[in-house]
PDB file of C-alpha atoms in Angstrom:
ATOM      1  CA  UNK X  26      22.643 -57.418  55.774  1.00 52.00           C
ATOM      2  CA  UNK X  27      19.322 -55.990  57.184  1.00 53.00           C
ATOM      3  CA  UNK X  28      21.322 -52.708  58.100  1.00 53.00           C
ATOM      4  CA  UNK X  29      23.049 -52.192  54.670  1.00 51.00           C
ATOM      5  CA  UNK X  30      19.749 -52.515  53.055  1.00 49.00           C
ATOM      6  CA  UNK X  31      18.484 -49.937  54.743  1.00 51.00           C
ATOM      7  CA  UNK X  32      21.422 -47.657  54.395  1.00 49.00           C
ATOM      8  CA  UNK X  33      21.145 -48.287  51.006  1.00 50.00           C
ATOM      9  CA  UNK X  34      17.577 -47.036  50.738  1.00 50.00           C
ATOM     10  CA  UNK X  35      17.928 -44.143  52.957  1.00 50.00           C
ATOM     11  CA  UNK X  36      20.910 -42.854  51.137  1.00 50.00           C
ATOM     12  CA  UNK X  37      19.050 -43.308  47.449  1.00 52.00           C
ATOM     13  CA  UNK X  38      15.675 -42.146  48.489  1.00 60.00           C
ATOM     14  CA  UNK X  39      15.633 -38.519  48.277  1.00 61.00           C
ATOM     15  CA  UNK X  40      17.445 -39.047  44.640  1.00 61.00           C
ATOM     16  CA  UNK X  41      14.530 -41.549  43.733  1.00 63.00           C
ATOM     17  CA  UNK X  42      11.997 -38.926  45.038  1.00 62.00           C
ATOM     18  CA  UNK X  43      14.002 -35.993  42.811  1.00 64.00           C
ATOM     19  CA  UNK X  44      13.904 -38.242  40.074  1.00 65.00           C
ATOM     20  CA  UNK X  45      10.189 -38.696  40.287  1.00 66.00           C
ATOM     21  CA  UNK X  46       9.016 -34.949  40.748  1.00 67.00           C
ATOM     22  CA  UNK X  47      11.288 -34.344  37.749  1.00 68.00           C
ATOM     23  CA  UNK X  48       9.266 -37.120  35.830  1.00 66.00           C
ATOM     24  CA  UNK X  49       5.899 -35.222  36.661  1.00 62.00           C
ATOM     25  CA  UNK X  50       7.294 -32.078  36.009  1.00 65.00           C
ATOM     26  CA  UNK X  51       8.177 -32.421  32.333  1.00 70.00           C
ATOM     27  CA  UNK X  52       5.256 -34.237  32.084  1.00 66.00           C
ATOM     28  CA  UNK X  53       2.423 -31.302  33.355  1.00 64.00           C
ATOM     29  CA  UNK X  54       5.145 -29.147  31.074  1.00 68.00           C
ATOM     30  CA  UNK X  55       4.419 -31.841  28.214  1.00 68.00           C
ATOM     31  CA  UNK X  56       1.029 -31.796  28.262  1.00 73.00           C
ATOM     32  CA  UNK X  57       0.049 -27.683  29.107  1.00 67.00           C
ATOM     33  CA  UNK X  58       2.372 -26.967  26.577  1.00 68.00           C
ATOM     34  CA  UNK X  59       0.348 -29.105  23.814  1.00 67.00           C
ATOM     35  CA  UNK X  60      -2.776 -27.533  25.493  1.00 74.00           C
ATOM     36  CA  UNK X  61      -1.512 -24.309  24.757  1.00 67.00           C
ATOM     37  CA  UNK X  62      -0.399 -24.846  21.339  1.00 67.00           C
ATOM     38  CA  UNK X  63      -3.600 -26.745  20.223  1.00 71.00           C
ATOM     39  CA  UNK X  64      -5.752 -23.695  22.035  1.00 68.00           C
ATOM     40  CA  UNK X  65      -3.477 -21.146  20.073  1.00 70.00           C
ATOM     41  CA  UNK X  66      -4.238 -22.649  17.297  1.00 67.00           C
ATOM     42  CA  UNK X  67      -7.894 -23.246  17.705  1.00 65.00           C
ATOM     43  CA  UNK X  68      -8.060 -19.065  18.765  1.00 61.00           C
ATOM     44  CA  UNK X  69      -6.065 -18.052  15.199  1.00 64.00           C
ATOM     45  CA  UNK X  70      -8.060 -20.524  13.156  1.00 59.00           C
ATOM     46  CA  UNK X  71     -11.150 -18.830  14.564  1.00 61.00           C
ATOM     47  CA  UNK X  72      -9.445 -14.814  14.097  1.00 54.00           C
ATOM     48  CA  UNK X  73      -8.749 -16.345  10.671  1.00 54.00           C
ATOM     49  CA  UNK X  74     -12.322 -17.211   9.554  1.00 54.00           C
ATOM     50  CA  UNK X  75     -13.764 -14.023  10.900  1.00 50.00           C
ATOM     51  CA  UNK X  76     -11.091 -12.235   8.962  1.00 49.00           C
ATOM     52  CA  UNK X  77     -11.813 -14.038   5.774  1.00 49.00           C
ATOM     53  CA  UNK X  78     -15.980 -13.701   6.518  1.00 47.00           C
ATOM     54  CA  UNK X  79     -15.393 -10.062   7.108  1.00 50.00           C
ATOM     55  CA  UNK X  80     -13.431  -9.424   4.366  1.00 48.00           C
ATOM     56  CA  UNK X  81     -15.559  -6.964   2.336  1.00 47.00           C
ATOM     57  CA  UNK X  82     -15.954  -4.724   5.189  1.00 47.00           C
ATOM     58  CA  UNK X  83     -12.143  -4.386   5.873  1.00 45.00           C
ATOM     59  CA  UNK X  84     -12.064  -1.618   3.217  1.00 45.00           C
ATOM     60  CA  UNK X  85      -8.357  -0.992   2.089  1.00 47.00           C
ATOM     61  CA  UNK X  86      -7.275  -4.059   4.426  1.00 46.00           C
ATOM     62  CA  UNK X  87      -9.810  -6.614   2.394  1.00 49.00           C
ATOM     63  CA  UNK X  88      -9.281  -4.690  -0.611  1.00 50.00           C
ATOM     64  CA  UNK X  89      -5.562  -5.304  -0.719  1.00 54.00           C
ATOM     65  CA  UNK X  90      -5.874  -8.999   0.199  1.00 53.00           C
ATOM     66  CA  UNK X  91      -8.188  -9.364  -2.638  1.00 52.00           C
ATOM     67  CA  UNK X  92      -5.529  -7.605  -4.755  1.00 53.00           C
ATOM     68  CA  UNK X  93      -3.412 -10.436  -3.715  1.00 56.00           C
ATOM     69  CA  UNK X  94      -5.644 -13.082  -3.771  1.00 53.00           C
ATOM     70  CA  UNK X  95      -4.306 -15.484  -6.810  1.00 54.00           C
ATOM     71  CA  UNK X  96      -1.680 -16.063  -4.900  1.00 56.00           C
ATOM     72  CA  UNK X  97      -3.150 -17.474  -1.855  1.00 57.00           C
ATOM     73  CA  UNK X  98      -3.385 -20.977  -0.708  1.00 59.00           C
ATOM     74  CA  UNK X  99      -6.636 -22.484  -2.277  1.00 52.00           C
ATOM     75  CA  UNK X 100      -8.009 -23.512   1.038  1.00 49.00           C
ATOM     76  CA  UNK X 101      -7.827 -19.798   2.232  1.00 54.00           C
ATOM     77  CA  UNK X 102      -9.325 -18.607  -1.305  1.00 50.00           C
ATOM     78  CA  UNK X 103     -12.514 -20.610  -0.622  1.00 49.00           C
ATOM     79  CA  UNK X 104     -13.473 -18.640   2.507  1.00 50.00           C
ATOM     80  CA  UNK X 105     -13.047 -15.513   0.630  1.00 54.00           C
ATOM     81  CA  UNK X 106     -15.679 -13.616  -0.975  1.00 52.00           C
ATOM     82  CA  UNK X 107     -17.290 -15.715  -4.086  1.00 50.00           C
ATOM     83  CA  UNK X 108     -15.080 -18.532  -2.815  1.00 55.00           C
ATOM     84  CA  UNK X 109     -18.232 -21.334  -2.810  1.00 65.00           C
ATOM     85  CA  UNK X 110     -20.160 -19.329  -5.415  1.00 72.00           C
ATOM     86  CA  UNK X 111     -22.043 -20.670  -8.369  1.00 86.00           C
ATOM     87  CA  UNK X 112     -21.487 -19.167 -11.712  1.00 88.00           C
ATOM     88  CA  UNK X 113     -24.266 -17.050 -13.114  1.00 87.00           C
ATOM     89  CA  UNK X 114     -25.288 -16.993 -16.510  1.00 87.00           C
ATOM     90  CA  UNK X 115     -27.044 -13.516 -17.530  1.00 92.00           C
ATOM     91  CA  UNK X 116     -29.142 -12.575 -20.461  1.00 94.00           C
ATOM     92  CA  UNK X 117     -28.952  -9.053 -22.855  1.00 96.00           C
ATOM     93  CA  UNK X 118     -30.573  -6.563 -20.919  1.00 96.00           C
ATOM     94  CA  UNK X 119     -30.570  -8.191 -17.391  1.00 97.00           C
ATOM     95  CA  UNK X 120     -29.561  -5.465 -14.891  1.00 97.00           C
ATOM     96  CA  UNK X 121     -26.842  -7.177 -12.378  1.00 97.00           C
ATOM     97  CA  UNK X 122     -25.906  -5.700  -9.035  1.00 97.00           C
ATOM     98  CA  UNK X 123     -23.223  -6.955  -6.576  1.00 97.00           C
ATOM     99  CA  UNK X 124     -19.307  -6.272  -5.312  1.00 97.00           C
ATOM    100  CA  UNK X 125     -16.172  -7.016  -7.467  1.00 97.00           C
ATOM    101  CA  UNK X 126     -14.071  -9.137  -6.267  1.00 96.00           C
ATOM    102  CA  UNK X 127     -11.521  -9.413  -9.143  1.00 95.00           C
ATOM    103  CA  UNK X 128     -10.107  -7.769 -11.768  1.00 97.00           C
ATOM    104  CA  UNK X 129      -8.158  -9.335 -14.107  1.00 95.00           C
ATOM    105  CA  UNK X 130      -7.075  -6.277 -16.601  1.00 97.00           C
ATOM    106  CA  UNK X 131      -7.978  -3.341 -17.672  1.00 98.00           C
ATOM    107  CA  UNK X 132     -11.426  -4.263 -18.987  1.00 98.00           C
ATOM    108  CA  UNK X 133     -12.399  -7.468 -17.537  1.00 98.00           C
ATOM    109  CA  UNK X 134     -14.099  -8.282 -13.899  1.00 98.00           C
ATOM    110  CA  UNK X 135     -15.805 -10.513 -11.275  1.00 96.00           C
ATOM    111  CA  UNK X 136     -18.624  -9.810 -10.146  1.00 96.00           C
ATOM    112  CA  UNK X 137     -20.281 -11.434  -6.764  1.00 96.00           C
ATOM    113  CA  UNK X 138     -23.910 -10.877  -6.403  1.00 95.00           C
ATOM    114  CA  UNK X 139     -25.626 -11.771  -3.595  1.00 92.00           C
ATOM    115  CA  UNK X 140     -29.672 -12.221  -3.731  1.00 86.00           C
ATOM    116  CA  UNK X 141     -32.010 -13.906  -1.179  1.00 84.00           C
ATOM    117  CA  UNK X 142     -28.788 -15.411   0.326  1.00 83.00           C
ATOM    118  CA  UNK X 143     -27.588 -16.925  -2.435  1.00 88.00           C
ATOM    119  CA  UNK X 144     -24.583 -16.206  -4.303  1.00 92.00           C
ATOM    120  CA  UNK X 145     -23.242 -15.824  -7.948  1.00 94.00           C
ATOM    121  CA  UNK X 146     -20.400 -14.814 -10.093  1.00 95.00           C
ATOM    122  CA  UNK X 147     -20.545 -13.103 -13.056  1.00 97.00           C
ATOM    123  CA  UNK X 148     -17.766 -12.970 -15.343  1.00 97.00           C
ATOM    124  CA  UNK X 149     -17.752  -9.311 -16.966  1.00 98.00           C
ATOM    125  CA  UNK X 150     -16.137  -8.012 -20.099  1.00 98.00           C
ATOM    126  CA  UNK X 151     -16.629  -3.883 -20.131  1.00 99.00           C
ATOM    127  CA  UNK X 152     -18.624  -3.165 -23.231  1.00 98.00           C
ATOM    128  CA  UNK X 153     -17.383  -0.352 -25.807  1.00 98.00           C
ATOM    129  CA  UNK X 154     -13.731  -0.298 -24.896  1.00 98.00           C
ATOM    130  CA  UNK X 155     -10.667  -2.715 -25.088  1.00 98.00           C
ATOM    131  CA  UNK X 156      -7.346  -2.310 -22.432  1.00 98.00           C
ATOM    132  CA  UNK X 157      -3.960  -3.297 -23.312  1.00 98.00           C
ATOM    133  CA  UNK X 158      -3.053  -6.857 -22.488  1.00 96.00           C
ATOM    134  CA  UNK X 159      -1.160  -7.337 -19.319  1.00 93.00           C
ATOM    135  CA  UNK X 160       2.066  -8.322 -21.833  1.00 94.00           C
ATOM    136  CA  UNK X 161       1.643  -4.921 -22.987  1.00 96.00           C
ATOM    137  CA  UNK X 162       2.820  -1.230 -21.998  1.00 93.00           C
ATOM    138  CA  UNK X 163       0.816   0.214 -19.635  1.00 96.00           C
ATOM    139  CA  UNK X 164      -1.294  -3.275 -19.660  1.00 97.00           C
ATOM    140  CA  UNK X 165      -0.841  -3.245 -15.366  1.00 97.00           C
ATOM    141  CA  UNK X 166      -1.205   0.472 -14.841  1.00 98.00           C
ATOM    142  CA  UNK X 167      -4.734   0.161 -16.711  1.00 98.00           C
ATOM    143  CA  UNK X 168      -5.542  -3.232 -14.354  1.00 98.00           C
ATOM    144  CA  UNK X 169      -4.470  -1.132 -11.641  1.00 97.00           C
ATOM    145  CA  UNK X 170      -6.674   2.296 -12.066  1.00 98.00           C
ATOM    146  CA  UNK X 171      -9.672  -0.112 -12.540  1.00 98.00           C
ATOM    147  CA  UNK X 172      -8.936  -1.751  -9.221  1.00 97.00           C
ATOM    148  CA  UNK X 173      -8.697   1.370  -7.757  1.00 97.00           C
ATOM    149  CA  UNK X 174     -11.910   2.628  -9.164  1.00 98.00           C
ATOM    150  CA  UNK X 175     -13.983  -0.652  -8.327  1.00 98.00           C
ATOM    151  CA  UNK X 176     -12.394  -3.491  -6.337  1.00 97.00           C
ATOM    152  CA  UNK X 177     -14.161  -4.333  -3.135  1.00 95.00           C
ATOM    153  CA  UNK X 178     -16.924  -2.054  -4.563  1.00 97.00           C
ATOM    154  CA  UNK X 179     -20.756  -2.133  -5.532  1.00 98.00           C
ATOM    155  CA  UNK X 180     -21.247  -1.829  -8.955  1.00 98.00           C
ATOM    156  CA  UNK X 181     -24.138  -2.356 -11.145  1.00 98.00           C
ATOM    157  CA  UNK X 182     -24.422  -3.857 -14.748  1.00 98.00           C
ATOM    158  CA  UNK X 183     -26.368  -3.375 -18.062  1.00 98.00           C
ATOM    159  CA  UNK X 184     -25.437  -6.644 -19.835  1.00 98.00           C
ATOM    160  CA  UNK X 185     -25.670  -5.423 -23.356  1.00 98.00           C
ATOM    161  CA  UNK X 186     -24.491  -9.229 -24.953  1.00 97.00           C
ATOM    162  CA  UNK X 187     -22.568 -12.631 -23.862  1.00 96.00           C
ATOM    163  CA  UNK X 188     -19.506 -13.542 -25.917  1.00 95.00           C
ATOM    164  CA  UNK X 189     -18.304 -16.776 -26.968  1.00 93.00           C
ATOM    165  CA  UNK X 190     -16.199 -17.104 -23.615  1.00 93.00           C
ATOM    166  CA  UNK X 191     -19.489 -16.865 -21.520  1.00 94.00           C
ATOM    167  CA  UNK X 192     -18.922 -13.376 -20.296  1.00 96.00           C
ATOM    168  CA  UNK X 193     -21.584 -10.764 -19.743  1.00 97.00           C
ATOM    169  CA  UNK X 194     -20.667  -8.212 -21.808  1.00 98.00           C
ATOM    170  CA  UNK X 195     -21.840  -4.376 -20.100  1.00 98.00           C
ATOM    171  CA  UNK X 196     -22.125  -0.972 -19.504  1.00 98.00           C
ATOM    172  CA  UNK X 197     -20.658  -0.896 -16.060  1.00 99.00           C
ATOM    173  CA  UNK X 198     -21.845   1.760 -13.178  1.00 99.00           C
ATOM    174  CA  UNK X 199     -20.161   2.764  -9.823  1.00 98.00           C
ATOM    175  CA  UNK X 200     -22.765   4.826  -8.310  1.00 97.00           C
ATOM    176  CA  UNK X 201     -23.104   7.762 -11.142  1.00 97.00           C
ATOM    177  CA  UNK X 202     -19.985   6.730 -12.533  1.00 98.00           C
ATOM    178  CA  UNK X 203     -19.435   5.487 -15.699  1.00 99.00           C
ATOM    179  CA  UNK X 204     -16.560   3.423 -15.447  1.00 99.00           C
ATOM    180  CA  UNK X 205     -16.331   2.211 -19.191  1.00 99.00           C
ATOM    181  CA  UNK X 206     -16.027   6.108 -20.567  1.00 99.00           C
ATOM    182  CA  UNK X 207     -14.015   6.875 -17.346  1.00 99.00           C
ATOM    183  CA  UNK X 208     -11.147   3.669 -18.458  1.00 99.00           C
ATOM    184  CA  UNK X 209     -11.343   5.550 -22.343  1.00 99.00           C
ATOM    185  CA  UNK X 210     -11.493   9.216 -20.708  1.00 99.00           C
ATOM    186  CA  UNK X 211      -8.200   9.187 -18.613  1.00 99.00           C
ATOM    187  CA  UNK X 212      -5.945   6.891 -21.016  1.00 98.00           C
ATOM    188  CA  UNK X 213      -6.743   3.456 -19.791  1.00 99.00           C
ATOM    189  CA  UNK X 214      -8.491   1.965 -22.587  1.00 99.00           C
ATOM    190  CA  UNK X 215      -8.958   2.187 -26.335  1.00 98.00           C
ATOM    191  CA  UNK X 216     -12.944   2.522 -27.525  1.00 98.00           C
ATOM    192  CA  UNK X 217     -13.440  -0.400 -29.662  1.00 97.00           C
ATOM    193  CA  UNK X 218     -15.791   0.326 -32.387  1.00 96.00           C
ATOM    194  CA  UNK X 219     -15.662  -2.749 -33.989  1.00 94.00           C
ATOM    195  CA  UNK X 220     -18.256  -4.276 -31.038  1.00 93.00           C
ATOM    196  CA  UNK X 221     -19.549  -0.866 -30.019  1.00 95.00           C
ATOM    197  CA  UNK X 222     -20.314   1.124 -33.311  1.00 93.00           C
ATOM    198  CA  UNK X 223     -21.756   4.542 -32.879  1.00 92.00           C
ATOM    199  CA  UNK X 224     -20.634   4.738 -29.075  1.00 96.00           C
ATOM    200  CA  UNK X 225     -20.143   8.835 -29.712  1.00 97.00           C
ATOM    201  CA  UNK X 226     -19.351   9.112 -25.777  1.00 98.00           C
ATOM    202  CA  UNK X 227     -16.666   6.963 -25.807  1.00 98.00           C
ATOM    203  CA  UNK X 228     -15.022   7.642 -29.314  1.00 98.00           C
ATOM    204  CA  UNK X 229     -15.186  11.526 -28.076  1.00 98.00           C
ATOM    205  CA  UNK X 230     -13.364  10.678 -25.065  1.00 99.00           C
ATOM    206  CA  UNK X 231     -10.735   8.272 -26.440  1.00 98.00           C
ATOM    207  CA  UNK X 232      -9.896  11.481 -28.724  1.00 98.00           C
ATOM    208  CA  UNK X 233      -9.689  13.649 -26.201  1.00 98.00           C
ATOM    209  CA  UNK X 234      -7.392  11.250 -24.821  1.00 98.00           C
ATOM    210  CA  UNK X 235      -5.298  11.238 -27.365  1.00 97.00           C
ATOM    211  CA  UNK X 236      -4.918  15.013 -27.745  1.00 97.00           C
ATOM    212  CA  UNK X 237      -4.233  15.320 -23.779  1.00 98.00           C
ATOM    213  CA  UNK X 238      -1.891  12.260 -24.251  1.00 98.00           C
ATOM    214  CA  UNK X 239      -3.088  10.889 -21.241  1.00 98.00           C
ATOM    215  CA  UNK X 240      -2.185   7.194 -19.895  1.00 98.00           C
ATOM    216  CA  UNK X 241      -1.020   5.148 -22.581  1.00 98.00           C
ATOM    217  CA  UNK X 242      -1.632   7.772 -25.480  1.00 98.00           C
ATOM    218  CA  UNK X 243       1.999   9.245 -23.624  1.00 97.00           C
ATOM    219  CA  UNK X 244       3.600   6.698 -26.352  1.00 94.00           C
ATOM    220  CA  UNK X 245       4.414   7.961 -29.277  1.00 90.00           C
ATOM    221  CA  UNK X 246       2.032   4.731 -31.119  1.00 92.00           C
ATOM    222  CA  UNK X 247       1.170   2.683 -28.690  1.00 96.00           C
ATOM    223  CA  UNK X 248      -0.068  -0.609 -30.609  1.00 96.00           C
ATOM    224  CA  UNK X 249      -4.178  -1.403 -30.178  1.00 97.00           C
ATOM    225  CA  UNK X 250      -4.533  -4.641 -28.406  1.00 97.00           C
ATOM    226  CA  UNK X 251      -6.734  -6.030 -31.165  1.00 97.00           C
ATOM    227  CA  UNK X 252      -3.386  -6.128 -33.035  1.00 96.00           C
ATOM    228  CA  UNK X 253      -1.432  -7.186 -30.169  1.00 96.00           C
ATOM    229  CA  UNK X 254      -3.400 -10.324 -30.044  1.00 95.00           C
ATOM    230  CA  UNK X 255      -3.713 -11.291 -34.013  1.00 93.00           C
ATOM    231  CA  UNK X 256       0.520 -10.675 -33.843  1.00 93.00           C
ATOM    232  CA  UNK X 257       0.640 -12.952 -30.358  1.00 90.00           C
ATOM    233  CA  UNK X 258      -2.324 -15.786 -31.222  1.00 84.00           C
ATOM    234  CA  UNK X 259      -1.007 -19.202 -31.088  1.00 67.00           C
TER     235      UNK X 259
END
């Protein structure tokens, strides 16, 4: 009895001690491979966030993301720029400075200012001119030139009124730029007299415009988006 027991665990031994290293083996496997994983994740999470932080000094990189940007998970939208940011209000006259970070058409921006370490947005509606409505002909190549003018940009702002929406209605410079008469000038924009009279700039360069048939004046009557609107209102 005594011998065939030890037979027995002679012969089954080695398999035991196979079975055992095996065991250990997926085990350390197991576990480095969750350690790697987890630390892979940790080390994108952190490229992530210094992306996101960095994201106005990316130049066409940020500026394309920001392009892009309404379609982006919220919880990737708040570390962009103006993600956290309070809304400013600003008064006729008041002079605001900062970097766009949106533009929804062809006349209409956010703008993120940044004083003392504090941030603000400004909603901005381009005084003097009006863009077709993105439903519109040529409604996304005017959103487009303005993006390409001014997102990721420093511009600066004459508020000349606020309209019912809360919008700081301005003047709106890039530098020496102009970028109200510039939208008008190359066929981007109407000038809309009816909230601008006696804007001579802009009403020259809308006709000019026209006689170049430049941008949208390329249609034969391409419909003002005042009208567009009163047709389309609900």
């Amino acid at each position: 009895m005594t011998g065939a027991y030890m037979a027995s665990k002679k012969t089954s031994s080695p398999a035991g001690k196979g079975a055992a290293k095996g065991a250990v083996k997926k085990f350390f496997q197991w576990t480095w491979g969750k350690i790697f994983k987890r630390s892979l994740l940790f080390v994108l999470l952190i490229a992530l966030g210094g992306f996101l932080f960095n994201i106005d000094r990316l130049g066409n990189t940020g500026v394309n993301l920001l392009k892009f940007k309404e379609y982006l998970p919220g919880f990737i939208v708040r570390f962009l720029p103006g993600g956290t940011a309070q809304e400013g209000a600003a008064v006729p006259d008041e002079i605001i400075s900062g970097e766009v970070i949106e533009v929804y058409d062809g006349d209409t921006l956010t703008l993120l200012s940044r004083i003392n370490g504090q941030e603000k947005k400004y909603k901005v509606r381009f005084y003097g001119i009006d863009a077709p409505e993105a439903a519109q002909a040529h409604g996304t190549a005017s959103r487009d030139a303005l993006r390409g003018k001014i997102l990721g940009r420093q511009v600066q702002v004459t508020v000349v009124s606020v309209d019912r929406y809360g919008r700081s209605v301005g003047k709106v410079m890039s530098g020496v730029r102009y970028i109200n008469l510039e939208m008008v000038a190359e066929g981007n924009a109407w000038y809309y007299p009816d909230y601008a009279a006696n804007e001579y700039e802009l009403a020259k360069a809308e006709k000019e415009a026209r006689s170049g048939r430049l941008g949208l004046w390329q249609e034969s009557s391409p419909q003002a988006p005042w009208f567009y609107r009163k047709e389309n209102r609900k």
